XYZ file of C-alpha atoms in Angstrom:
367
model
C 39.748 -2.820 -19.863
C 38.498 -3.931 -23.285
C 34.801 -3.081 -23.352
C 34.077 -6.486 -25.021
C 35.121 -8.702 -21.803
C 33.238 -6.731 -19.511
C 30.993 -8.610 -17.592
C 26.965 -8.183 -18.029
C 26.373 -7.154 -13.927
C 22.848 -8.524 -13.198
C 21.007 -6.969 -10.261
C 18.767 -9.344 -7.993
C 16.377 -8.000 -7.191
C 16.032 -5.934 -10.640
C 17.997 -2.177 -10.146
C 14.501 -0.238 -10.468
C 12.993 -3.073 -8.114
C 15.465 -2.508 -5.482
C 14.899 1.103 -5.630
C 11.513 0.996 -5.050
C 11.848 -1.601 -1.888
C 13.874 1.390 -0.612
C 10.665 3.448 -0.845
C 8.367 0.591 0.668
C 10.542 0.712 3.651
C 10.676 4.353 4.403
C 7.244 4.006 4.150
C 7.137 1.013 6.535
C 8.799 3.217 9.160
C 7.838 5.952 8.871
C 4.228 5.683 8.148
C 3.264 8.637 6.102
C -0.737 9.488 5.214
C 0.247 11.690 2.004
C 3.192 10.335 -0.588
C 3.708 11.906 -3.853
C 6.358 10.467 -6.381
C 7.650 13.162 -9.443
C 7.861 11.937 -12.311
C 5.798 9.121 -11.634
C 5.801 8.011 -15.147
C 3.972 4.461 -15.299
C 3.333 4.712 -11.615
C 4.903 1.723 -10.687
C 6.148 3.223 -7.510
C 2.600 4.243 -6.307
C 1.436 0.375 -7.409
C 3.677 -1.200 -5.322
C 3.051 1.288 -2.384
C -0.302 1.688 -2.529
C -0.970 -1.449 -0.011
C 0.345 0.180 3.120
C -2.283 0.570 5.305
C -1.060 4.535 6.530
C -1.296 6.085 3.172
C -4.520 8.098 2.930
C -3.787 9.793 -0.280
C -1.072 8.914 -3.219
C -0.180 11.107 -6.079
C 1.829 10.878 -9.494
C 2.800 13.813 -11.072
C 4.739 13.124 -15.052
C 5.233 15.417 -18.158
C 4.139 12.074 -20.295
C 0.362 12.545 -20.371
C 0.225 9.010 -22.381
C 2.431 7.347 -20.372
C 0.312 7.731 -16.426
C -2.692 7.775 -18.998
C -1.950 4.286 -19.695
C -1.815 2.663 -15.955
C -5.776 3.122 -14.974
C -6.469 -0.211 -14.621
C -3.552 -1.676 -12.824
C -4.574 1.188 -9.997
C -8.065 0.450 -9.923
C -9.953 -1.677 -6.990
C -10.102 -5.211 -7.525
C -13.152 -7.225 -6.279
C -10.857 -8.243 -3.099
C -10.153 -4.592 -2.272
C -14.073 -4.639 -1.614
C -13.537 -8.159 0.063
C -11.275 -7.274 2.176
C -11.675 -3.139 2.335
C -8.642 -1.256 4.103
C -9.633 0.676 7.397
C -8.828 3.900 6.102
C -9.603 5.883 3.101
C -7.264 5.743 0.469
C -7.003 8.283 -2.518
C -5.132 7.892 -5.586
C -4.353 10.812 -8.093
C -2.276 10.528 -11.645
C -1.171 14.520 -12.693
C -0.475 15.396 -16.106
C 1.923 18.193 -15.527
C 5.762 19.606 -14.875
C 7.716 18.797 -11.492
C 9.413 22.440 -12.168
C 5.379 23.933 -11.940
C 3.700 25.173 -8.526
C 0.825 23.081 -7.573
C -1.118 23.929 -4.182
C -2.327 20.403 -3.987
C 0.553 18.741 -3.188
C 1.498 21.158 -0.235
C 1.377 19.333 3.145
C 2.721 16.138 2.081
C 4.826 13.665 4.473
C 6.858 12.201 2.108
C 7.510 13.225 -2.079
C 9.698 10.730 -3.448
C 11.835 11.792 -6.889
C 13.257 8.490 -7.892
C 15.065 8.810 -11.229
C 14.067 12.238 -12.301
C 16.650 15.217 -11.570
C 19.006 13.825 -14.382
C 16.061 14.273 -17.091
C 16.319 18.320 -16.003
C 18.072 20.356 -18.072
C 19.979 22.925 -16.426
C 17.111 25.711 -16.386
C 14.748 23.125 -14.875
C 17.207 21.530 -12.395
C 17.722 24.915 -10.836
C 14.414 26.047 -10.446
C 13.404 22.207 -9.088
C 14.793 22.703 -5.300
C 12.838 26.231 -5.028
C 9.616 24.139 -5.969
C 10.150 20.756 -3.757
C 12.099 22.123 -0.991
C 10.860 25.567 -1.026
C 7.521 25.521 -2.005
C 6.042 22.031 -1.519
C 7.903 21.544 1.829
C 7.132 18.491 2.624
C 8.619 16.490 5.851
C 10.334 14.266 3.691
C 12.297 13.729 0.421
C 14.012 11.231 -0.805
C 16.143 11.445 -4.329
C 17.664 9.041 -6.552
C 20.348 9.271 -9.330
C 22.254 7.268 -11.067
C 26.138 7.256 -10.157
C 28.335 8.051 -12.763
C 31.285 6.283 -10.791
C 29.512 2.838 -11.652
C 29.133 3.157 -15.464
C 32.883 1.827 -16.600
C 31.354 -0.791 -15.094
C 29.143 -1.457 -18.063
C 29.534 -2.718 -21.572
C 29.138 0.967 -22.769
C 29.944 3.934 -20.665
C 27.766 6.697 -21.979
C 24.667 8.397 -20.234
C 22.212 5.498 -19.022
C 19.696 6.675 -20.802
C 19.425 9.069 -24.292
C 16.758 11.297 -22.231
C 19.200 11.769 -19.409
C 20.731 15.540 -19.404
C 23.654 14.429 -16.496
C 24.909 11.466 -14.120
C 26.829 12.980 -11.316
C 29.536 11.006 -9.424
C 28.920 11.020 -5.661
C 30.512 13.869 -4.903
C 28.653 16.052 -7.375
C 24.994 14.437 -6.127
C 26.103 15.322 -2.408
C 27.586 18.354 -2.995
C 23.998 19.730 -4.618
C 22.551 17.869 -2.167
C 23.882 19.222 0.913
C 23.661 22.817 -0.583
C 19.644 22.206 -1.286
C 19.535 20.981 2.386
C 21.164 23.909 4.119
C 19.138 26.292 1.835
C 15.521 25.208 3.139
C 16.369 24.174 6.114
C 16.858 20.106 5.489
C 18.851 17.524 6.892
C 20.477 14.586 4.746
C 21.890 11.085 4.408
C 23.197 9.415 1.557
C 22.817 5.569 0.625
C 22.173 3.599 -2.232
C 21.169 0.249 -4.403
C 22.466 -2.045 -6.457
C 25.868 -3.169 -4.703
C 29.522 -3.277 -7.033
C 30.726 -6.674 -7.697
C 33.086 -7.231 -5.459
C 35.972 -6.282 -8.491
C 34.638 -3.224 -9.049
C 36.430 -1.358 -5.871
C 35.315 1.829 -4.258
C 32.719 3.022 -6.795
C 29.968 2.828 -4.533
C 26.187 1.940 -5.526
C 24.457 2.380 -8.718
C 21.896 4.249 -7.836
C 22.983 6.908 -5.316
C 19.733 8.348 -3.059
C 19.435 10.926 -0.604
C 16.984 11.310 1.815
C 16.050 14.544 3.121
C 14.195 15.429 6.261
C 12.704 18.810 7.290
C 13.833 20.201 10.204
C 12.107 21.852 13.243
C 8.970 23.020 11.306
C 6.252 20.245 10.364
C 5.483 20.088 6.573
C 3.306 22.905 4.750
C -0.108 22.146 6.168
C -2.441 25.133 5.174
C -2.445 27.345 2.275
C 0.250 30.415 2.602
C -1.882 33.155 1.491
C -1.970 33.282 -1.865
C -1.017 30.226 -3.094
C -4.390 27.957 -2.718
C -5.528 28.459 -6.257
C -2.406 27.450 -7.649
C -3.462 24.728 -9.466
C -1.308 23.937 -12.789
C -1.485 20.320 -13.468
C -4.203 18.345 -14.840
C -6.040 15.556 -13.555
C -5.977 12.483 -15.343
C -7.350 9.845 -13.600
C -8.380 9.514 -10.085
C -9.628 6.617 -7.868
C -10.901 5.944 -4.556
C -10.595 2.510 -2.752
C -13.431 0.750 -0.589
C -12.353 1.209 3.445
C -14.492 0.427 6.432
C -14.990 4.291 6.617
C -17.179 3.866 4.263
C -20.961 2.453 5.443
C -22.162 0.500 2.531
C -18.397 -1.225 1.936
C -18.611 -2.111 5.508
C -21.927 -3.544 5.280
C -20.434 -5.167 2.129
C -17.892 -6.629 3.850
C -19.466 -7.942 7.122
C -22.462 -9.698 5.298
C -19.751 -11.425 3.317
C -17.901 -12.347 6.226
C -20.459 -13.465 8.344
C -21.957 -15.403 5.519
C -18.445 -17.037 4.849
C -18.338 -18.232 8.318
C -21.765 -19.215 9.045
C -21.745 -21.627 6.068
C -18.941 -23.095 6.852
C -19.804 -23.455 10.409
C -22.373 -25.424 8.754
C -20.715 -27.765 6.669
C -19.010 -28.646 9.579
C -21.553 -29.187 10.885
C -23.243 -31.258 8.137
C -19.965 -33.396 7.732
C -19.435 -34.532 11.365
C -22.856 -35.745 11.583
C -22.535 -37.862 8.639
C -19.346 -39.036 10.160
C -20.983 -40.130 13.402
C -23.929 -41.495 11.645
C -21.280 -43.980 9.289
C -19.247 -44.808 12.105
C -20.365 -46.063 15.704
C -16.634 -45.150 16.955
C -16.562 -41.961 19.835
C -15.025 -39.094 17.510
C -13.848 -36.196 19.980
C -15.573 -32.872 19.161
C -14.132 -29.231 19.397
C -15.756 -26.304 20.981
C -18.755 -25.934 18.945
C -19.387 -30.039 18.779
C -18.087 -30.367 15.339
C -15.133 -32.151 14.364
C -12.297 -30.399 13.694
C -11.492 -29.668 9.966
C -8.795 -27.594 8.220
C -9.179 -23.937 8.888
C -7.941 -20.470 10.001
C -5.187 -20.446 12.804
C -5.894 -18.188 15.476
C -4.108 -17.322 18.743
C -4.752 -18.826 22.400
C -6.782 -15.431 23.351
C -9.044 -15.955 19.773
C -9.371 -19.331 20.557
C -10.413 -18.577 24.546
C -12.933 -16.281 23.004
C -14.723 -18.458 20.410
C -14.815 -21.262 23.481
C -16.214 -18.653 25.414
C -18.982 -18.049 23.255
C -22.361 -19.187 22.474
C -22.374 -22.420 20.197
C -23.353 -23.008 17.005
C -27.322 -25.510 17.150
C -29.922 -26.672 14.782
C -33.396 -26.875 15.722
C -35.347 -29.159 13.251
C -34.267 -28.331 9.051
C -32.347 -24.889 10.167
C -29.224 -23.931 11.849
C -28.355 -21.302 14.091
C -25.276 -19.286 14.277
C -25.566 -17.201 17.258
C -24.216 -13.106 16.661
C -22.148 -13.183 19.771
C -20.248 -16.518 18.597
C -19.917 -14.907 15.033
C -18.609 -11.468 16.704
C -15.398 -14.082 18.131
C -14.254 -14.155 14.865
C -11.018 -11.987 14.334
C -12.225 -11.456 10.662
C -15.972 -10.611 12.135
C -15.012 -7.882 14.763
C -12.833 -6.458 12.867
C -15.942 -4.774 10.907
C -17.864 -4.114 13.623
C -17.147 -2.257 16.862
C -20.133 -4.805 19.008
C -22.972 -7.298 18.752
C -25.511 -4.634 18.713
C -23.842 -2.846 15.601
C -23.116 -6.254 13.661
C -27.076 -6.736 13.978
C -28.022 -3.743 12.436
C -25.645 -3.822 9.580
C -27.211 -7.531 8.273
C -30.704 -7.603 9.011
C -31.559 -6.536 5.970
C -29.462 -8.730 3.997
C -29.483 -12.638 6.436
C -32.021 -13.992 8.005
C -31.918 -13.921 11.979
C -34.160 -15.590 14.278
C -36.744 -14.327 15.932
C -35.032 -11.887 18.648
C -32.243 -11.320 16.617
C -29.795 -12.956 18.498
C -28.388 -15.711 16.033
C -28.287 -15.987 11.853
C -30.753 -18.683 10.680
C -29.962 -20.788 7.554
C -31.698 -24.232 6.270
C -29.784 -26.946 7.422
C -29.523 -28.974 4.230
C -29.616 -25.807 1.401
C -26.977 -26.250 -0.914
């Protein structure tokens, strides 16, 4: 075929984007607390992974010290990761250092993910790579992606992908390492893949071939073989924890926000359906807390049962009470505090509560 008619093939989602949806749903099932992706490079991967709820601690290792150097802020905290603070910790670490090199810090992972790296090896590195990963590292799962050689006549040019890259295997060359590797330390494998032929292209398969590897019998690495716990090669360069509710002054953070959040609103509900019934002598029909009903959160028949269930919102003179048990309904409210008793200690210091504690008092007509 004359290279000049080929077709431009256009991947949707993007190629890269597709590959790392692959990783978001291995991590979806399979829920691991400690991921690290080699050759992390601008730690895109850990960005768009770094929202799952399970991971505890994320790592990048690269070579290009410049390259993870230059993604600090797009993994820092934002103001609605204190907001909104995840339950458990989370840890994120960027390594300056070589995927070929022994590190004792990554041992005991769940899941190291290698997603365009092994054809950037040269042949020294590539075979000392498995005894590091597989041997070393251990962890309970791997998952690799290549590209497929098979797939690049189907391109306007049909050299290596990229100038850096030292190989592309076809599928048979990727399994057959593969499945060697796996029988070696003890792995199992499948092979899949992203970024679907047109349907002219025949049996060339996908253009990114991946294999994912899972330990077998034996959990992952999780204490030190002796020896090997000061093996620490790579360099740190940068580091970050996130808010969580494990954390006492975020979750004081985050409850005082909350409640406040609520009990104003409750208020200029409040506010609003008075003037309402004040301007018009028509009978308006009032929800559960004698308000009329605005736009708000949805919440579920058993939420809803449990707000009606509980002590209603009243004003007494120029102030308005929000009592802690109706505030403690509120999915968003118990969520960041295990009872009534806890939610009062956690806020009396910041809101004003009446005088046995029992309900938040605000002026009625504050702005």
């Amino acid at each position: 075929m004359d290279q000049s008619n080929k077709e431009v093939i256009h991947f949707s989602p993007p190629l890269y984007r597709q590959r790392y949806n692959f990783v978001k749903d291995l991590v979806d099932q399979h829920k691991p607390k400690k991921v690290a992706d080699l050759g992390c490079g601008n730690a895109s991967l850990i960005q768009t992974i770094k929202c799952h709820s399970c991971i505890e601690l994320l790592v990048g290792v690269d070579i290009n010290k410049d390259k993870i150097d230059s993604q600090r802020c797009t993994l820092s905290p934002f103001c609605g990761d204190y907001l909104s603070p995840r339950d458990l910790n989370l840890s994120i670490i960027l390594y300056h250092g070589s995927v070929v090199e022994r590190d004792s810090r990554l041992l005991g992972f769940d899941l190291i993910t290698c997603i365009e790296l092994i054809e950037h090896l040269d042949e020294k590195d590539l075979a000392r790579f498995p005894e590091v990963v597989f041997g070393y590292l251990s962890p309970a799962m791997v998952v690799i992606s290549t590209p497929n050689s098979e797939f690049n006549p189907l391109f306007p040019a049909v050299t290596l992908r990229d100038s850096d890259h030292k190989f592309e295997w076809n599928r048979r060359q990727f399994q057959t390492w593969a499945l060697s590797v796996a029988n070696f330390y003890n792995y199992s494998v499948e092979f899949t893949g992203v970024g679907e032929p047109p349907a002219r292209a025949g049996n060339v398969g996908y253009c990114t071939q991946i294999g994912v590897f899972r330990k077998i019998g034996a959990k992952a690495t999780e204490s030190c073989i002796a020896g090997q716990c000061d093996e620490h090669v790579y360099k740190i360069v940068y580091t970050v924890s996130y808010p969580s509710l494990q954390q006492k002054e975020v979750r004081k953070f985050a409850l005082t926000s909350e409640v406040s959040r609520q009990v104003q609103s409750l208020k200029r509900r409040y506010v609003s359906s008075v003037k309402i019934l004040q301007d018009d002598e028509s009978i308006h029909k009032l929800n559960d807390t004698g308000i009329i009903t605005f736009f708000g959160p949805v919440f579920t028949e058993l939420e809803k049962t449990n707000i009606e269930k509980s002590p209603k919102p009243f004003c007494f003179g120029n102030k308005f009470y929000v009592p802690l048990e109706r505030l403690f309904a509120y999915p968003k409210v118990n969520r960041l505090c295990e009872n009534v008793d806890m939610m009062r200690a956690l806020i009396r210091d910041t809101m004003r509560l009446n005088r046995d504690g029992s309900a938040v008092k605000v002026d009625l007509h504050d702005p």
